[in-house]
C-alpha cells in the first residue's frame, strides 16, 4: 500500500489569519469581519445586542442629566420672574412715586397743549389763539453762483462757484451760525426762511427789513411779490381785551409755571380751558406701578402653577421635573397669603392690598369663581384704587411701603443669588457636571468593550475557518488514498 505524505497547509480560497486570529482580506492585511462566515452566527447582531444591554446604564444617566438640565432651565425661568416681581414690589415703596406733582390739561388739545412743574398757579384759565407765530420768507430765482460766498443778515456763508442748487442750499443749512434755512422748491427756485419765528417790525412786500441778502455771488434774484414777513403769535388770556403776543408758539409767560404750546387757532369766542391741578402724588404713576406688580405677579404664579401641574412621563425625562415640588408649593402659598395680610400697625381702613382694590376678584350673584380667581390671579378695581389715592394718598403710601417690605423679603429669599432657587440650581449644576464625567468615562469603556467583542468574535471566526479548511484538506487527502 502506497501513501501520499500529508503536509500542514491551509486553504487560501477565502482569506488568512493575521496571527492574532482575526481574518484578513487578501492582499490588504487589514482586519475584515465576515459575519457567520465559519460559524454561521450573526455576530454583528450578537455584539449589537450585548452592547445595547451594556449601554442601558449610560442611557439612564443621560436621562437623568437631561432631566436635571430641564429642571435648571425651569428654575432659572422662575427665578427670573421672581426677581422681576421683587423689583416691582420695591418700586411700590420708592419715595419718588409719591412726590407731589401738578397736572395740567387743555380742553382743546388740537389747538393748545400745556405742561407744568410743581409751583404753577392752581385753577382754570381761558386762552384764545387768533394767530400763530411763523418765520419770515423770501423767494429767489437761482442761477449757478460766480462767487464763493453769500452774506445774509450780515453773516457770510461759504459756497462754491458753479455749484448746483441743492449743493447751494446744503451750504447754507450746514452753517450752524446762519440766520436762515434754505429750501430748493424746484430746479430754479430757492426759499430762505428765518430760523426764528416772530415779526421783526412793520414791513412791506419787498421784505426790505428782514432776511437781508447783501451778497449772493450772483446766484439769487428775488421774486419780491412772494416775500412774507414773520409774525408773532397772538392770544388772549381769561377774556382780556388786550391781545398778547409771543415771537414763538411756545409761550412761557402767560400762566405762571405753565408752558403753552400753540398749534392751532381757537374758535372765535370759544377759548381753550387750561386746568392746573393742586400739587399731589400722581394717581396715574401710582396706578401704573400697582398694575405692573399685578401683571408680573400673575405671570409668575402662572409659570409656577404650570410646572407644578406638569406630570412626569416615562418617555420624556424633561417633563414634570417640578411636579408637585414642595419648595415651589410652599412659595406659592406664602405669596398668596401675602396678598391678604394686614399690617396691624396701620389704620384698619388702609392696612392691606384689599383696601386698594387689589384682590383675586369677587363673584357676582350665584356665579362660580373664575378659573383665574381659583388660580390666585390678581385684579385691580380701578375705581377703588383711584378713590384711595385721591382721598388718602399718605395712607396709600404707608400701606404700599409696608407691603413692599414684606413681599420683597419673600421674593428675594427665593430669587437672590444667595436664595433658595439659586442654591438648587447650583446643586443641580454640580450633579450635571458629575454625570457628564461619568457618562464620558462609561462611553469610553463601552467603546473598548465593543472593540474587544469584535476582536473576540473575529478571532473565533478565524479559528473556525482554519479548522474547516484543515478538515476539508484532510478529507480530500483521505479521499485520495488508494483503496486496498
XYZ file of C-alpha atoms in Angstrom:
484
model
C 0.000 0.000 0.000
C 1.412 3.326 -1.059
C 0.556 6.556 0.716
C 0.789 10.286 -0.091
C 2.507 12.379 2.575
C 0.241 14.760 4.484
C 1.630 18.314 4.727
C 0.370 21.042 7.013
C -1.202 23.764 4.883
C -4.428 25.794 4.808
C -6.728 26.796 2.040
C -6.178 30.280 0.626
C -9.532 30.384 -1.068
C -11.147 32.947 1.268
C -8.534 34.588 3.455
C -5.842 34.152 6.040
C -5.343 34.999 9.663
C -3.004 37.785 10.726
C -1.508 35.844 13.642
C -3.995 37.145 16.160
C -6.842 35.037 14.871
C -8.509 37.965 13.036
C -9.496 37.339 9.439
C -7.590 39.478 6.952
C -8.699 40.356 3.475
C -6.438 39.054 0.776
C -3.818 41.471 -0.421
C -4.507 44.213 2.129
C -3.729 42.811 5.560
C -6.479 44.953 7.167
C -8.897 43.215 9.580
C -12.153 42.119 7.973
C -15.214 40.977 9.878
C -17.289 38.465 7.947
C -20.434 37.692 9.896
C -21.029 33.953 10.277
C -18.500 33.023 7.594
C -17.358 30.000 9.516
C -19.761 29.688 12.449
C -22.993 30.614 10.739
C -23.693 33.040 13.621
C -24.888 36.668 13.114
C -22.020 38.056 15.126
C -22.891 41.670 14.291
C -26.322 41.255 15.847
C -24.895 39.415 18.856
C -22.423 42.242 19.515
C -25.107 44.897 18.950
C -27.465 43.281 21.453
C -24.732 42.804 24.021
C -23.745 46.463 23.666
C -27.368 47.581 23.921
C -27.587 45.858 27.298
C -24.285 47.398 28.368
C -25.454 50.844 27.130
C -28.572 50.926 29.339
C -26.797 52.287 32.471
C -25.365 55.078 30.312
C -28.811 55.828 28.891
C -30.185 56.027 32.412
C -27.503 58.555 33.352
C -28.177 60.564 30.177
C -31.875 60.704 31.006
C -31.004 61.874 34.485
C -28.694 64.539 33.045
C -31.359 65.739 30.589
C -33.915 65.901 33.385
C -31.620 67.993 35.588
C -30.800 70.308 32.689
C -34.509 70.857 32.021
C -35.116 71.339 35.741
C -32.447 74.045 35.912
C -33.914 75.820 32.888
C -37.348 75.886 34.534
C -35.920 77.023 37.875
C -33.953 79.767 36.124
C -37.133 80.997 34.445
C -38.971 81.059 37.778
C -36.029 82.799 39.438
C -36.087 85.496 36.734
C -39.826 86.087 37.186
C -39.368 86.334 40.957
C -36.536 88.846 40.529
C -38.828 90.972 38.355
C -41.568 90.688 40.950
C -39.200 91.686 43.766
C -38.167 94.783 41.788
C -41.842 95.652 41.202
C -42.577 95.332 44.922
C -39.596 97.530 45.822
C -40.757 100.155 43.304
C -44.031 100.482 45.239
C -42.048 101.948 48.143
C -39.995 104.389 46.059
C -40.464 107.848 47.684
C -40.446 109.497 44.243
C -43.656 107.605 43.409
C -45.482 109.731 45.978
C -43.703 113.031 45.327
C -46.124 115.898 44.798
C -46.601 116.977 41.196
C -49.072 119.037 39.255
C -51.006 118.108 36.178
C -52.342 120.420 33.506
C -54.945 119.740 30.834
C -56.399 121.531 27.832
C -59.987 121.413 26.635
C -58.741 121.943 23.030
C -55.544 119.886 22.734
C -55.570 120.227 18.930
C -55.045 123.988 19.380
C -53.202 124.265 22.698
C -51.301 121.789 24.847
C -49.723 122.567 28.205
C -47.109 121.250 30.596
C -46.276 122.313 34.105
C -43.933 121.780 37.026
C -44.710 121.977 40.734
C -45.371 125.585 41.713
C -47.772 126.556 38.934
C -50.832 128.598 39.763
C -53.727 126.271 40.578
C -57.025 126.777 38.739
C -58.607 127.187 35.328
C -57.515 129.632 32.637
C -59.150 130.689 29.366
C -56.748 131.044 26.435
C -57.813 132.135 22.957
C -55.454 131.970 19.956
C -56.064 134.231 16.965
C -52.685 133.948 15.209
C -49.741 131.564 15.220
C -46.126 132.631 15.016
C -44.225 131.895 11.834
C -40.938 132.832 10.213
C -40.153 135.396 7.536
C -39.608 134.099 3.981
C -38.056 135.425 0.776
C -38.167 133.647 -2.570
C -35.415 133.826 -5.203
C -34.712 132.617 -8.703
C -31.468 130.680 -8.783
C -28.543 130.613 -11.187
C -25.194 128.974 -10.550
C -23.072 131.418 -8.490
C -19.916 133.072 -9.801
C -18.645 133.824 -6.299
C -17.731 131.659 -3.311
C -19.793 133.306 -0.541
C -23.278 134.510 0.339
C -23.976 137.146 3.013
C -27.347 137.053 4.792
C -28.216 139.352 7.700
C -24.547 140.306 7.907
C -23.338 136.689 8.239
C -21.188 135.226 5.456
C -21.514 131.582 4.453
C -19.056 129.802 2.165
C -20.387 128.477 -1.148
C -18.769 127.108 -4.299
C -18.809 128.836 -7.676
C -20.911 126.972 -10.221
C -22.456 124.565 -7.699
C -25.903 123.029 -8.142
C -28.978 124.442 -6.431
C -29.081 121.534 -3.956
C -25.411 121.967 -3.072
C -26.049 125.683 -2.607
C -28.901 125.227 -0.115
C -26.895 122.492 1.651
C -24.068 125.002 2.171
C -26.485 127.390 3.906
C -28.246 124.737 6.004
C -24.981 123.189 7.213
C -23.799 126.558 8.572
C -24.812 126.458 12.229
C -24.366 130.228 12.545
C -26.594 131.134 9.622
C -29.828 133.003 10.423
C -31.930 131.261 7.780
C -32.803 127.868 6.369
C -32.793 127.318 2.603
C -35.028 125.087 0.504
C -34.915 124.293 -3.210
C -38.597 124.168 -4.143
C -37.764 123.295 -7.752
C -34.730 123.297 -10.026
C -34.633 127.097 -10.246
C -36.151 128.462 -7.011
C -34.662 128.965 -3.543
C -36.727 129.976 -0.499
C -34.952 131.441 2.529
C -36.794 131.221 5.878
C -35.733 132.774 9.170
C -34.609 130.207 11.690
C -36.541 132.072 14.381
C -40.275 132.765 14.262
C -41.838 136.098 15.042
C -42.240 139.515 13.448
C -39.340 141.968 13.163
C -41.428 145.096 12.759
C -43.536 146.706 10.041
C -42.508 145.646 6.555
C -43.691 145.998 3.007
C -43.897 143.225 0.442
C -40.293 143.776 -0.611
C -39.106 142.339 2.654
C -36.545 145.127 2.878
C -36.199 144.949 6.657
C -35.988 141.166 7.118
C -33.688 138.463 5.701
C -31.238 140.931 4.243
C -29.249 139.336 1.389
C -26.370 141.697 0.633
C -24.280 139.312 -1.464
C -25.177 136.066 -3.215
C -22.379 135.751 -5.703
C -24.839 136.410 -8.488
C -26.884 133.325 -7.604
C -30.140 134.834 -6.232
C -32.668 137.175 -7.863
C -35.618 137.958 -5.600
C -39.217 137.355 -6.560
C -40.435 140.280 -4.460
C -44.135 139.528 -4.713
C -43.590 136.312 -2.759
C -41.904 137.929 0.261
C -43.565 137.134 3.576
C -42.929 138.878 6.839
C -42.548 136.876 10.021
C -45.317 137.227 12.558
C -45.858 136.793 16.281
C -48.426 134.522 17.882
C -51.443 136.483 19.178
C -53.553 135.251 22.057
C -55.810 136.418 24.853
C -55.901 135.285 28.467
C -59.032 134.973 30.599
C -61.167 137.064 28.249
C -58.835 140.048 28.366
C -59.445 142.745 25.744
C -55.723 143.222 25.198
C -54.165 140.892 22.666
C -50.931 139.398 23.930
C -48.142 138.323 21.601
C -45.241 135.895 21.530
C -42.482 135.555 18.951
C -42.689 131.783 19.466
C -45.553 129.304 19.535
C -44.110 128.068 22.836
C -45.418 130.517 25.435
C -43.961 130.510 28.940
C -45.116 133.841 30.361
C -48.880 133.624 30.087
C -49.591 131.391 33.129
C -47.057 131.193 35.947
C -45.302 127.822 35.919
C -47.116 126.622 32.785
C -45.727 126.246 29.272
C -48.276 126.547 26.481
C -47.658 125.109 23.023
C -49.830 126.757 20.385
C -50.587 124.539 17.393
C -53.878 125.913 16.075
C -56.421 128.694 16.315
C -59.281 128.505 18.780
C -62.828 129.175 17.512
C -63.975 132.772 17.962
C -65.384 133.386 21.444
C -64.513 129.796 22.394
C -61.151 129.873 24.159
C -59.477 126.731 25.415
C -59.702 125.964 29.114
C -56.370 125.192 30.755
C -56.802 123.437 34.125
C -53.892 123.276 36.578
C -54.240 120.846 39.485
C -53.048 121.332 43.037
C -49.768 119.604 43.919
C -50.433 115.950 44.805
C -48.984 112.470 44.190
C -49.596 111.301 40.648
C -52.545 108.909 40.601
C -51.503 107.793 37.119
C -47.964 106.857 38.226
C -49.117 105.023 41.360
C -51.764 103.096 39.435
C -49.202 102.141 36.778
C -46.790 100.831 39.448
C -49.526 98.755 41.106
C -50.677 97.440 37.717
C -47.140 96.376 36.787
C -46.801 94.459 40.044
C -50.166 92.730 39.497
C -49.312 91.821 35.885
C -45.924 90.366 36.801
C -47.362 88.601 39.859
C -49.974 86.867 37.713
C -47.281 85.869 35.220
C -45.056 84.457 37.978
C -47.726 82.322 39.648
C -48.929 81.113 36.245
C -45.419 79.872 35.463
C -45.130 78.156 38.847
C -48.568 76.557 38.553
C -47.706 75.233 35.097
C -44.591 73.484 36.393
C -46.305 72.122 39.484
C -49.098 70.606 37.387
C -46.918 69.034 34.673
C -46.753 65.308 35.422
C -43.663 63.199 34.657
C -43.732 60.764 31.732
C -41.857 57.525 31.161
C -40.761 58.626 27.693
C -39.505 62.183 28.250
C -37.169 62.861 31.201
C -37.528 66.638 30.698
C -41.244 66.639 31.550
C -42.649 67.017 35.054
C -39.316 67.762 36.738
C -41.051 70.174 39.159
C -44.281 68.254 39.524
C -45.734 68.860 42.979
C -42.408 70.438 44.053
C -42.579 71.109 47.791
C -40.463 74.286 47.746
C -42.481 75.913 44.962
C -45.762 74.800 46.525
C -44.714 76.469 49.758
C -43.600 79.611 47.898
C -46.924 79.832 46.102
C -48.833 79.564 49.374
C -46.673 82.216 51.033
C -47.148 84.609 48.109
C -50.920 84.180 48.170
C -51.058 84.744 51.924
C -49.089 87.973 51.492
C -51.769 89.346 49.186
C -54.299 89.402 52.039
C -52.037 90.029 55.012
C -52.853 93.163 57.026
C -50.339 95.369 58.819
C -51.609 95.728 62.378
C -49.636 98.965 62.777
C -51.706 100.679 60.057
C -55.285 102.007 60.283
C -57.791 99.199 59.574
C -59.209 101.012 56.545
C -55.819 101.145 54.822
C -53.904 98.080 56.022
C -53.832 95.650 53.071
C -53.980 95.459 49.289
C -57.697 94.691 49.553
C -58.187 98.281 50.741
C -56.658 99.462 47.461
C -58.960 97.325 45.345
C -56.384 94.586 44.646
C -57.834 91.069 45.016
C -58.499 87.818 43.185
C -61.843 89.232 42.080
C -65.299 88.788 43.509
C -68.075 86.683 42.019
C -71.380 88.244 41.031
C -74.613 86.777 42.413
C -74.545 82.995 42.264
C -71.748 82.850 39.678
C -68.935 80.394 40.352
C -65.415 81.734 40.893
C -63.467 82.216 37.680
C -60.555 79.997 36.739
C -58.158 82.934 37.178
C -59.537 83.612 40.663
C -59.101 79.961 41.617
C -55.528 80.097 40.301
C -54.908 83.139 42.504
C -54.592 85.768 39.757
C -54.952 89.329 40.980
C -57.264 92.004 39.599
C -57.479 95.742 40.288
C -60.663 97.669 40.989
C -59.561 100.908 39.298
C -62.271 102.995 40.987
C -61.357 101.790 44.478
C -57.668 102.448 43.865
C -58.254 105.921 42.382
C -60.527 106.920 45.270
C -57.985 105.712 47.827
C -55.181 107.695 46.192
C -57.320 110.826 45.986
C -58.780 110.680 49.493
C -55.824 109.321 51.451
C -52.532 109.437 49.500
C -50.416 109.242 52.664
C -52.346 106.149 53.783
C -51.803 104.519 50.383
C -48.091 105.311 50.616
C -47.779 103.787 54.097
C -49.715 100.696 53.064
C -47.623 100.107 49.916
C -44.371 100.686 51.821
C -45.401 98.067 54.390
C -46.432 95.599 51.696
C -43.260 96.272 49.711
C -41.001 95.385 52.623
C -42.941 92.202 53.393
C -43.294 90.896 49.856
C -39.753 91.840 48.763
C -38.438 89.704 51.598
C -40.467 86.725 50.365
C -39.410 87.132 46.738
C -35.752 87.815 47.488
C -35.405 84.779 49.745
C -36.053 82.726 46.606
C -34.690 84.923 43.809
C -31.445 86.470 45.065
C -28.097 84.893 44.072
C -27.938 83.559 47.637
C -31.579 82.453 47.622
C -33.238 79.054 47.631
C -33.655 78.746 43.866
C -30.041 79.720 43.186
C -28.860 77.086 45.687
C -30.956 74.441 43.935
C -29.602 75.435 40.535
C -26.049 75.309 41.842
C -26.569 71.850 43.339
C -28.154 70.571 40.120
C -25.309 72.036 38.060
C -22.802 70.175 40.200
C -24.701 66.920 39.617
C -24.807 67.588 35.881
C -21.027 68.055 35.849
C -20.520 64.765 37.685
C -22.949 62.947 35.369
C -21.230 64.331 32.284
C -17.916 62.981 33.546
C -19.410 59.570 34.395
C -21.109 59.297 31.012
C -17.882 60.191 29.212
C -15.917 57.563 31.131
C -18.564 54.889 30.616
C -18.808 55.643 26.902
C -15.058 55.250 26.571
C -15.275 51.922 28.427
C -18.120 50.744 26.172
C -16.086 51.655 23.101
C -13.249 49.460 24.383
C -15.698 46.678 25.257
C -17.197 46.723 21.768
C -13.739 46.603 20.225
C -12.860 43.602 22.404
C -16.075 41.778 21.465
C -15.442 42.459 17.799
C -11.899 41.146 18.114
C -13.030 38.057 20.048
C -15.691 37.093 17.517
C -13.364 37.801 14.642
C -10.770 35.530 16.220
C -13.427 32.858 16.709
C -14.421 33.082 13.064
C -10.766 32.929 12.051
C -10.104 29.811 14.144
C -13.239 28.084 12.884
C -12.296 28.968 9.339
C -8.811 27.446 9.781
C -10.278 24.297 11.305
C -12.773 23.973 8.498
C -10.037 24.446 5.909
C -7.868 21.817 7.580
C -10.769 19.392 7.811
C -11.543 19.950 4.171
C -7.899 19.315 3.236
C -7.770 16.164 5.358
C -10.935 14.914 3.744
C -9.520 15.497 0.297
C -6.282 13.713 1.251
C -8.133 10.758 2.661
C -10.236 10.565 -0.451
C -7.077 10.465 -2.485
C -5.688 7.429 -0.651
C -5.579 4.272 -2.755
C -8.004 1.588 -1.882
C -6.671 -1.849 -0.854
